CSV table of C-alpha atoms and ligand atoms in Angstrom, one decimal:
chain,number,residue,atom,x,y,z
P,1,MET,CA,-0.3,72.7,115.1
P,2,PRO,CA,2.8,70.8,116.3
P,3,ASN,CA,4.6,68.9,113.7
P,4,LEU,CA,4.4,65.1,114.3
P,5,THR,CA,6.5,64.0,111.3
P,6,THR,CA,9.5,61.9,112.0
P,7,GLN,CA,12.3,60.5,109.8
P,8,LEU,CA,13.7,57.0,109.8
P,9,GLY,CA,16.8,57.1,107.6
P,10,PRO,CA,15.6,57.9,104.1
P,11,LEU,CA,11.9,57.4,105.1
P,12,PRO,CA,9.7,60.3,106.3
P,13,LEU,CA,6.7,59.3,108.4
P,14,THR,CA,3.6,61.5,109.0
P,15,THR,CA,3.2,60.2,112.6
P,16,PRO,CA,5.6,58.5,115.0
P,17,PHE,CA,3.1,55.7,115.8
P,18,LEU,CA,3.7,52.4,114.0
P,19,ALA,CA,2.0,48.9,114.3
P,20,ALA,CA,4.4,46.2,115.5
P,21,SER,CA,5.3,43.1,113.6
P,22,GLY,CA,3.2,40.0,114.4
P,23,THR,CA,0.4,41.9,116.1
P,24,PHE,CA,-1.1,43.7,113.0
P,25,GLY,CA,-1.2,41.0,110.3
P,26,TYR,CA,-0.5,42.7,107.0
P,27,GLY,CA,-2.4,45.8,107.8
P,28,SER,CA,-5.5,45.2,105.7
P,29,GLU,CA,-7.0,42.9,108.4
P,30,TYR,CA,-7.3,46.0,110.6
P,31,ALA,CA,-8.5,48.3,107.9
P,32,PRO,CA,-12.2,47.9,108.9
P,33,ILE,CA,-11.5,49.1,112.5
P,34,VAL,CA,-8.3,51.3,112.2
P,35,ASP,CA,-7.9,54.4,110.1
P,36,LEU,CA,-4.5,53.4,108.6
P,37,SER,CA,-3.8,56.9,107.3
P,38,LYS,CA,-3.2,57.9,110.9
P,39,VAL,CA,-0.6,55.1,111.4
P,40,GLY,CA,3.0,56.1,110.7
P,41,ALA,CA,3.7,52.6,109.2
P,42,VAL,CA,2.6,49.1,109.3
P,43,VAL,CA,5.3,46.5,110.1
P,44,THR,CA,4.3,43.2,108.6
P,45,LYS,CA,4.5,39.7,110.2
P,46,SER,CA,8.0,38.3,109.9
P,47,LEU,CA,8.7,36.9,106.4
P,48,SER,CA,11.1,34.1,105.6
P,49,VAL,CA,12.2,32.8,102.2
P,50,LYS,CA,10.3,29.5,102.5
P,51,PRO,CA,6.8,29.2,104.2
P,52,ARG,CA,6.9,28.3,107.9
P,53,GLU,CA,4.3,26.4,109.9
P,54,GLY,CA,5.2,27.9,113.2
P,55,ASN,CA,5.3,26.1,116.6
P,56,PRO,CA,2.7,23.5,117.9
P,57,THR,CA,-0.2,24.9,119.9
P,58,PRO,CA,-0.9,26.2,122.5
P,59,ARG,CA,1.2,29.1,121.5
P,60,ILE,CA,0.0,31.9,123.7
P,61,TRP,CA,-0.6,32.4,127.4
P,62,GLU,CA,-2.0,35.5,129.1
P,63,THR,CA,0.1,36.8,132.0
P,64,SER,CA,-0.9,39.3,134.7
P,65,SER,CA,0.7,42.1,132.8
P,66,GLY,CA,1.0,41.0,129.2
P,67,MET,CA,1.3,37.7,127.3
P,68,LEU,CA,3.7,35.0,126.4
P,69,ASN,CA,3.7,33.9,122.8
P,70,ALA,CA,5.7,31.3,120.8
P,71,ILE,CA,4.1,31.5,117.4
P,72,GLY,CA,7.4,30.5,115.8
P,73,LEU,CA,7.3,32.9,112.9
P,74,GLU,CA,4.5,31.2,111.0
P,75,ASN,CA,4.3,32.9,107.6
P,76,CYS,CA,3.5,32.2,103.9
P,77,GLY,CA,7.0,32.6,102.5
P,78,LEU,CA,8.5,35.1,100.0
P,79,GLU,CA,6.8,33.8,96.8
P,80,SER,CA,3.3,33.7,98.2
P,81,PHE,CA,3.9,37.1,99.9
P,82,ILE,CA,4.7,38.7,96.5
P,83,ASP,CA,1.8,37.0,94.8
P,84,HIS,CA,-0.9,37.4,97.4
P,85,ARG,CA,0.1,40.1,100.0
P,86,VAL,CA,1.9,42.8,98.0
P,87,PRO,CA,-1.2,43.8,96.0
P,88,ASP,CA,-3.1,44.6,99.2
P,89,LEU,CA,-0.1,46.3,100.8
P,90,ALA,CA,0.1,48.6,97.7
P,91,ASN,CA,-3.4,49.9,98.5
P,92,LEU,CA,-2.7,50.7,102.2
P,93,PRO,CA,-2.8,54.5,102.9
P,94,THR,CA,0.4,54.3,105.0
P,95,LYS,CA,4.0,53.2,104.8
P,96,VAL,CA,4.9,49.5,104.8
P,97,LEU,CA,7.9,48.0,106.5
P,98,VAL,CA,8.5,44.3,105.8
P,99,ASN,CA,9.9,42.4,108.8
P,100,VAL,CA,12.5,39.9,107.6
P,101,VAL,CA,13.8,36.7,109.2
P,102,GLY,CA,16.3,34.1,108.1
P,103,ASP,CA,18.5,31.3,109.3
P,104,SER,CA,21.5,32.7,107.3
P,105,ILE,CA,22.8,35.9,105.9
P,106,ASP,CA,21.8,34.6,102.4
P,107,ASP,CA,18.2,34.2,103.6
P,108,TYR,CA,17.9,37.8,104.6
P,109,ALA,CA,19.7,39.0,101.5
P,110,VAL,CA,17.3,37.1,99.2
P,111,ILE,CA,14.3,38.8,100.7
P,112,CYS,CA,15.7,42.3,100.7
P,113,SER,CA,16.9,42.0,97.1
P,114,ALA,CA,13.6,40.6,95.9
P,115,LEU,CA,11.5,43.3,97.7
P,116,ASP,CA,13.8,46.2,96.9
P,117,LYS,CA,12.2,46.4,93.5
P,118,VAL,CA,8.6,46.2,95.0
P,119,GLU,CA,7.1,49.7,95.1
P,120,ALA,CA,4.6,48.9,97.9
P,121,VAL,CA,7.5,48.2,100.3
P,122,ASP,CA,9.0,51.2,101.9
P,123,GLY,CA,11.7,49.6,104.0
P,124,PHE,CA,12.8,46.6,106.0
P,125,GLU,CA,12.9,45.7,109.7
P,126,ILE,CA,15.5,43.0,110.0
P,127,ASN,CA,14.4,40.7,112.8
P,128,ILE,CA,17.4,39.2,114.5
P,129,SER,CA,15.7,38.9,117.8
P,130,CYS,CA,12.9,36.2,117.8
P,131,PRO,CA,13.3,34.1,121.0
P,132,ASN,CA,10.8,31.5,119.9
P,133,VAL,CA,12.8,29.7,117.2
P,134,LYS,CA,16.1,27.8,117.2
P,135,HIS,CA,19.0,30.2,116.5
P,136,GLY,CA,16.5,33.1,116.4
P,137,CYS,CA,18.9,35.4,118.3
P,138,ARG,CA,22.2,34.5,116.8
P,139,PHE,CA,22.7,37.8,115.0
P,140,ALA,CA,21.3,39.8,118.0
P,141,SER,CA,23.7,38.4,120.6
P,142,ASP,CA,27.0,38.5,118.8
P,143,PRO,CA,28.2,42.0,117.7
P,144,GLY,CA,30.4,40.5,115.0
P,145,ASP,CA,27.6,38.5,113.4
P,146,CYS,CA,25.3,41.4,113.6
P,147,GLU,CA,27.7,43.8,111.9
P,148,ARG,CA,28.4,41.1,109.2
P,149,LEU,CA,24.7,40.7,108.5
P,150,MET,CA,24.1,44.4,108.1
P,151,LYS,CA,27.2,44.8,105.9
P,152,ALA,CA,25.9,42.1,103.6
P,153,LEU,CA,22.3,43.6,103.5
P,154,LYS,CA,23.3,47.2,102.8
P,155,PRO,CA,24.1,46.7,99.1
P,156,THR,CA,20.9,44.7,98.6
P,157,THR,CA,18.5,47.7,99.0
P,158,ASN,CA,18.1,51.5,98.8
P,159,LYS,CA,15.1,51.4,101.1
P,160,LEU,CA,15.1,51.9,104.8
P,161,LEU,CA,17.3,49.2,106.6
P,162,MET,CA,16.3,49.0,110.2
P,163,VAL,CA,17.3,46.3,112.6
P,164,LYS,CA,15.2,44.9,115.5
P,165,LEU,CA,17.2,44.2,118.6
P,166,SER,CA,16.7,41.7,121.4
P,167,PRO,CA,16.5,42.5,125.1
P,168,ASN,CA,17.9,39.0,125.8
P,169,VAL,CA,21.5,40.1,125.7
P,170,THR,CA,24.1,41.3,128.2
P,171,ASP,CA,25.0,44.6,126.6
P,172,ILE,CA,22.4,46.0,124.1
P,173,ALA,CA,24.6,49.1,123.5
P,174,GLU,CA,27.4,47.0,122.1
P,175,ILE,CA,24.9,45.3,119.6
P,176,ALA,CA,23.4,48.6,118.7
P,177,ARG,CA,26.8,50.0,117.8
P,178,ALA,CA,27.7,46.9,115.8
P,179,ALA,CA,24.4,47.2,113.8
P,180,VAL,CA,25.0,50.8,112.9
P,181,GLU,CA,28.7,50.2,112.1
P,182,GLY,CA,27.4,47.5,109.6
P,183,GLY,CA,25.1,50.0,107.9
P,184,ALA,CA,21.7,49.9,109.8
P,185,GLN,CA,20.0,53.2,109.3
P,186,ALA,CA,17.6,52.8,112.2
P,187,LEU,CA,17.2,50.6,115.2
P,188,SER,CA,13.9,49.2,116.6
P,189,LEU,CA,13.7,47.7,120.1
P,190,ILE,CA,12.7,45.6,121.9
P,191,ASN,CA,11.5,42.3,120.7
P,192,THR,CA,10.0,40.0,123.4
P,193,LEU,CA,11.7,38.9,126.6
P,194,LEU,CA,12.3,35.2,126.9
P,195,GLY,CA,9.8,33.8,129.5
P,196,MET,CA,7.9,30.8,130.7
P,197,ALA,CA,4.7,29.8,132.6
P,198,ILE,CA,3.7,26.5,134.2
P,199,ASP,CA,0.4,24.9,135.0
P,200,VAL,CA,1.1,23.8,138.6
P,201,LYS,CA,-1.7,21.2,138.6
P,202,THR,CA,-0.3,19.3,135.6
P,203,ARG,CA,3.2,20.6,135.9
P,204,ALA,CA,3.2,21.1,132.2
P,205,PRO,CA,4.3,24.3,130.5
P,206,ARG,CA,1.5,26.6,129.5
P,207,ILE,CA,2.8,26.8,125.9
P,208,ALA,CA,3.9,23.8,123.9
P,209,ASN,CA,7.2,25.3,123.0
P,210,VAL,CA,7.9,25.5,126.8
P,211,THR,CA,9.4,29.0,126.6
P,212,GLY,CA,7.9,32.0,124.9
P,213,GLY,CA,8.3,35.7,124.4
P,214,LEU,CA,6.9,38.1,127.0
P,215,SER,CA,5.2,41.2,125.7
P,216,GLY,CA,2.8,43.9,127.0
P,217,PRO,CA,2.9,46.5,129.8
P,218,GLY,CA,5.1,44.3,132.1
P,219,ILE,CA,8.1,44.7,129.8
P,220,ARG,CA,7.9,48.5,129.3
P,221,PRO,CA,10.5,49.5,131.9
P,222,VAL,CA,13.0,47.1,130.3
P,223,ALA,CA,12.2,48.5,126.9
P,224,VAL,CA,12.6,52.1,128.0
P,225,ARG,CA,15.9,51.3,129.6
P,226,CYS,CA,17.1,49.5,126.4
P,227,VAL,CA,16.1,52.5,124.2
P,228,TRP,CA,17.9,54.9,126.5
P,229,GLN,CA,21.1,52.7,126.3
P,230,ALA,CA,20.9,52.3,122.5
P,231,ALA,CA,20.2,56.0,122.0
P,232,ARG,CA,23.3,56.9,124.1
P,233,ALA,CA,25.4,54.4,122.2
P,234,CYS,CA,24.2,55.6,118.7
P,235,PRO,CA,23.2,59.3,119.1
P,236,GLN,CA,23.0,59.9,115.3
P,237,THR,CA,20.7,56.9,114.6
P,238,PRO,CA,16.9,57.0,114.7
P,239,ILE,CA,15.5,54.7,117.3
P,240,VAL,CA,12.0,53.1,117.3
P,241,GLY,CA,10.9,52.2,120.8
P,242,ILE,CA,8.7,49.1,121.3
P,243,GLY,CA,7.4,47.4,124.4
P,244,GLY,CA,4.1,47.6,126.4
P,245,ILE,CA,2.8,50.9,125.2
P,246,ARG,CA,-0.9,51.3,126.3
P,247,THR,CA,-1.2,55.1,126.6
P,248,LEU,CA,0.3,58.4,125.3
P,249,GLY,CA,2.1,58.7,128.6
P,250,ASP,CA,3.8,55.3,127.9
P,251,ALA,CA,4.9,56.5,124.4
P,252,LEU,CA,6.2,59.8,125.8
P,253,GLU,CA,8.6,57.9,128.1
P,254,PHE,CA,10.1,56.3,125.0
P,255,PHE,CA,10.5,59.7,123.2
P,256,ILE,CA,12.2,61.2,126.2
P,257,ALA,CA,14.5,58.2,126.5
P,258,GLY,CA,15.6,58.8,122.8
P,259,ALA,CA,13.1,57.2,120.4
P,260,CYS,CA,11.8,59.2,117.5
P,261,ALA,CA,9.0,56.8,116.8
P,262,VAL,CA,7.3,53.9,118.6
P,263,GLN,CA,5.5,50.7,117.8
P,264,ILE,CA,2.3,49.4,119.3
P,265,GLY,CA,2.1,45.6,119.7
P,266,THR,CA,0.1,43.6,122.2
P,267,THR,CA,-2.3,46.6,122.8
P,268,ASN,CA,-3.6,46.1,119.3
P,269,TYR,CA,-5.4,43.0,120.6
P,270,LEU,CA,-7.4,44.9,123.2
P,271,ASP,CA,-7.5,48.5,122.1
P,272,PRO,CA,-6.8,48.7,118.3
P,273,ASP,CA,-8.2,52.3,118.4
P,274,LEU,CA,-5.1,53.4,120.4
P,275,LEU,CA,-3.2,53.8,117.1
P,276,ASN,CA,-5.9,56.3,115.9
P,277,ARG,CA,-6.1,58.3,119.2
P,278,LEU,CA,-2.4,58.7,119.7
P,279,PRO,CA,-1.6,61.3,117.0
P,280,GLY,CA,-4.3,63.7,118.3
P,281,GLU,CA,-3.3,63.1,121.9
P,282,LEU,CA,0.4,63.8,121.1
P,283,ASP,CA,-0.6,66.9,119.1
P,284,ARG,CA,-2.5,68.3,122.1
P,285,TRP,CA,0.2,67.4,124.6
P,286,LEU,CA,3.0,69.1,122.5
P,287,ALA,CA,0.8,72.2,122.1
P,288,ALA,CA,0.2,72.3,125.9
P,289,GLU,CA,4.0,72.0,126.4
P,290,LYS,CA,4.5,74.8,123.9
P,291,LEU,CA,6.6,72.5,121.6
P,292,GLU,CA,6.2,73.0,117.9
P,293,ALA,CA,7.4,69.5,116.9
P,294,LEU,CA,8.2,66.1,118.3
P,295,ALA,CA,11.9,66.5,117.6
P,296,PRO,CA,12.8,68.6,120.7
P,297,LEU,CA,11.2,66.0,123.0
P,298,VAL,CA,13.3,63.2,121.6
P,299,GLY,CA,16.2,62.3,124.0
P,300,SER,CA,15.2,65.1,126.4
P,301,LEU,CA,15.8,63.0,129.5
P,302,LYS,CA,17.0,65.1,132.4
P,303,ALA,CA,19.5,62.8,134.2
W,1,FMN,C1,1.6,37.3,119.1
W,1,FMN,C2,2.9,38.0,118.8
W,1,FMN,C3,3.5,37.8,117.6
W,1,FMN,C4,4.7,38.5,117.3
W,1,FMN,N1,5.4,38.2,116.1
W,1,FMN,C5,6.5,38.9,115.8
W,1,FMN,C6,7.1,38.7,114.6
W,1,FMN,O1,6.7,37.9,113.7
W,1,FMN,N2,8.3,39.4,114.3
W,1,FMN,C7,8.8,40.3,115.2
W,1,FMN,O2,9.8,40.9,114.9
W,1,FMN,N3,8.2,40.5,116.4
W,1,FMN,C8,7.0,39.8,116.7
W,1,FMN,N4,6.4,40.1,117.9
W,1,FMN,C9,7.0,41.1,118.8
W,1,FMN,C10,6.4,42.5,118.7
W,1,FMN,O3,6.5,43.0,117.4
W,1,FMN,C11,7.0,43.4,119.8
W,1,FMN,O4,8.3,43.6,119.5
W,1,FMN,C12,6.8,42.9,121.2
W,1,FMN,O5,5.5,42.3,121.4
W,1,FMN,C13,6.9,44.0,122.3
W,1,FMN,O6,5.9,45.0,122.1
W,1,FMN,P1,4.5,45.0,122.8
W,1,FMN,O7,4.8,44.9,124.3
W,1,FMN,O8,3.9,46.4,122.5
W,1,FMN,O9,3.7,43.9,122.3
W,1,FMN,C14,5.2,39.4,118.2
W,1,FMN,C15,4.5,39.7,119.4
W,1,FMN,C16,3.4,39.1,119.7
W,1,FMN,C17,2.6,39.4,121.0
């Protein structure tokens, strides 16, 4: 049987298929319909120090090849997360990565320091790339700011420190290099693309925030390109590909472009079973290709 294990910095995963932040709650919500032991890791909804109410509704709009969302990082805040979410997370039969957001370096540091001691948490995905809140992309668009943030977070934790990059930048390779220079042990990409839709009858935006983040199959080519550029810029750093994955074939594109794991996001809303089918499908595909493990496929683009 081919070996599907993969490694993100200090963290080994039994499968390379993860559930993306904001599309999978805190994992336990999906437990009745998804066998979580077949999921490489669950990435939780973004967590901030203080609770956040999120943006006014409507917050989502379906597009022809995906969806726009402007949830605005609604979440319960650190204290409530520790009291009410961590006990459930501790019982999940998979790894848990906490997605962290903040308005300042201190915000991020407070969360990483507090959760570094929590056994149920296996690592952090530092979200510097939310397009739906004010200043949501500051650390993702300035290489100096990005490096400073990572340098400040590195001493706060011994767990996996992964940073989630934005496609809404001119040169993603430059940001990827800065993140790794600052101490990021893995990179995940991409977050949503900034988009907008209008009701032409009323001439009003479809979502109250006016702009939102585009996700789903329509963004996949952009995401594959970003992964390829980041992998070339940081050849020693594990990359987690995200964006519009609906089938094994979609995931294979990311592996060949240089990702050693992928996250499934929007597809969880229509086909939550995909996360359970993918390991078996990859296993059979690798065997048919006479590959004994995922590793030789990663970054095998012939260009
Ligand atoms: C409704 C919704 C909420 C999301 N919330 C978050 C979030 O809280 N934090 C985050 O880092 N990404 C969030 N994302 C982005 C996804 O994690 C993912 O990066 C993006 O949707 C692209 O992947 P996909 O095309 O497979 O959905 C959200 C996406 C959607 C659709």
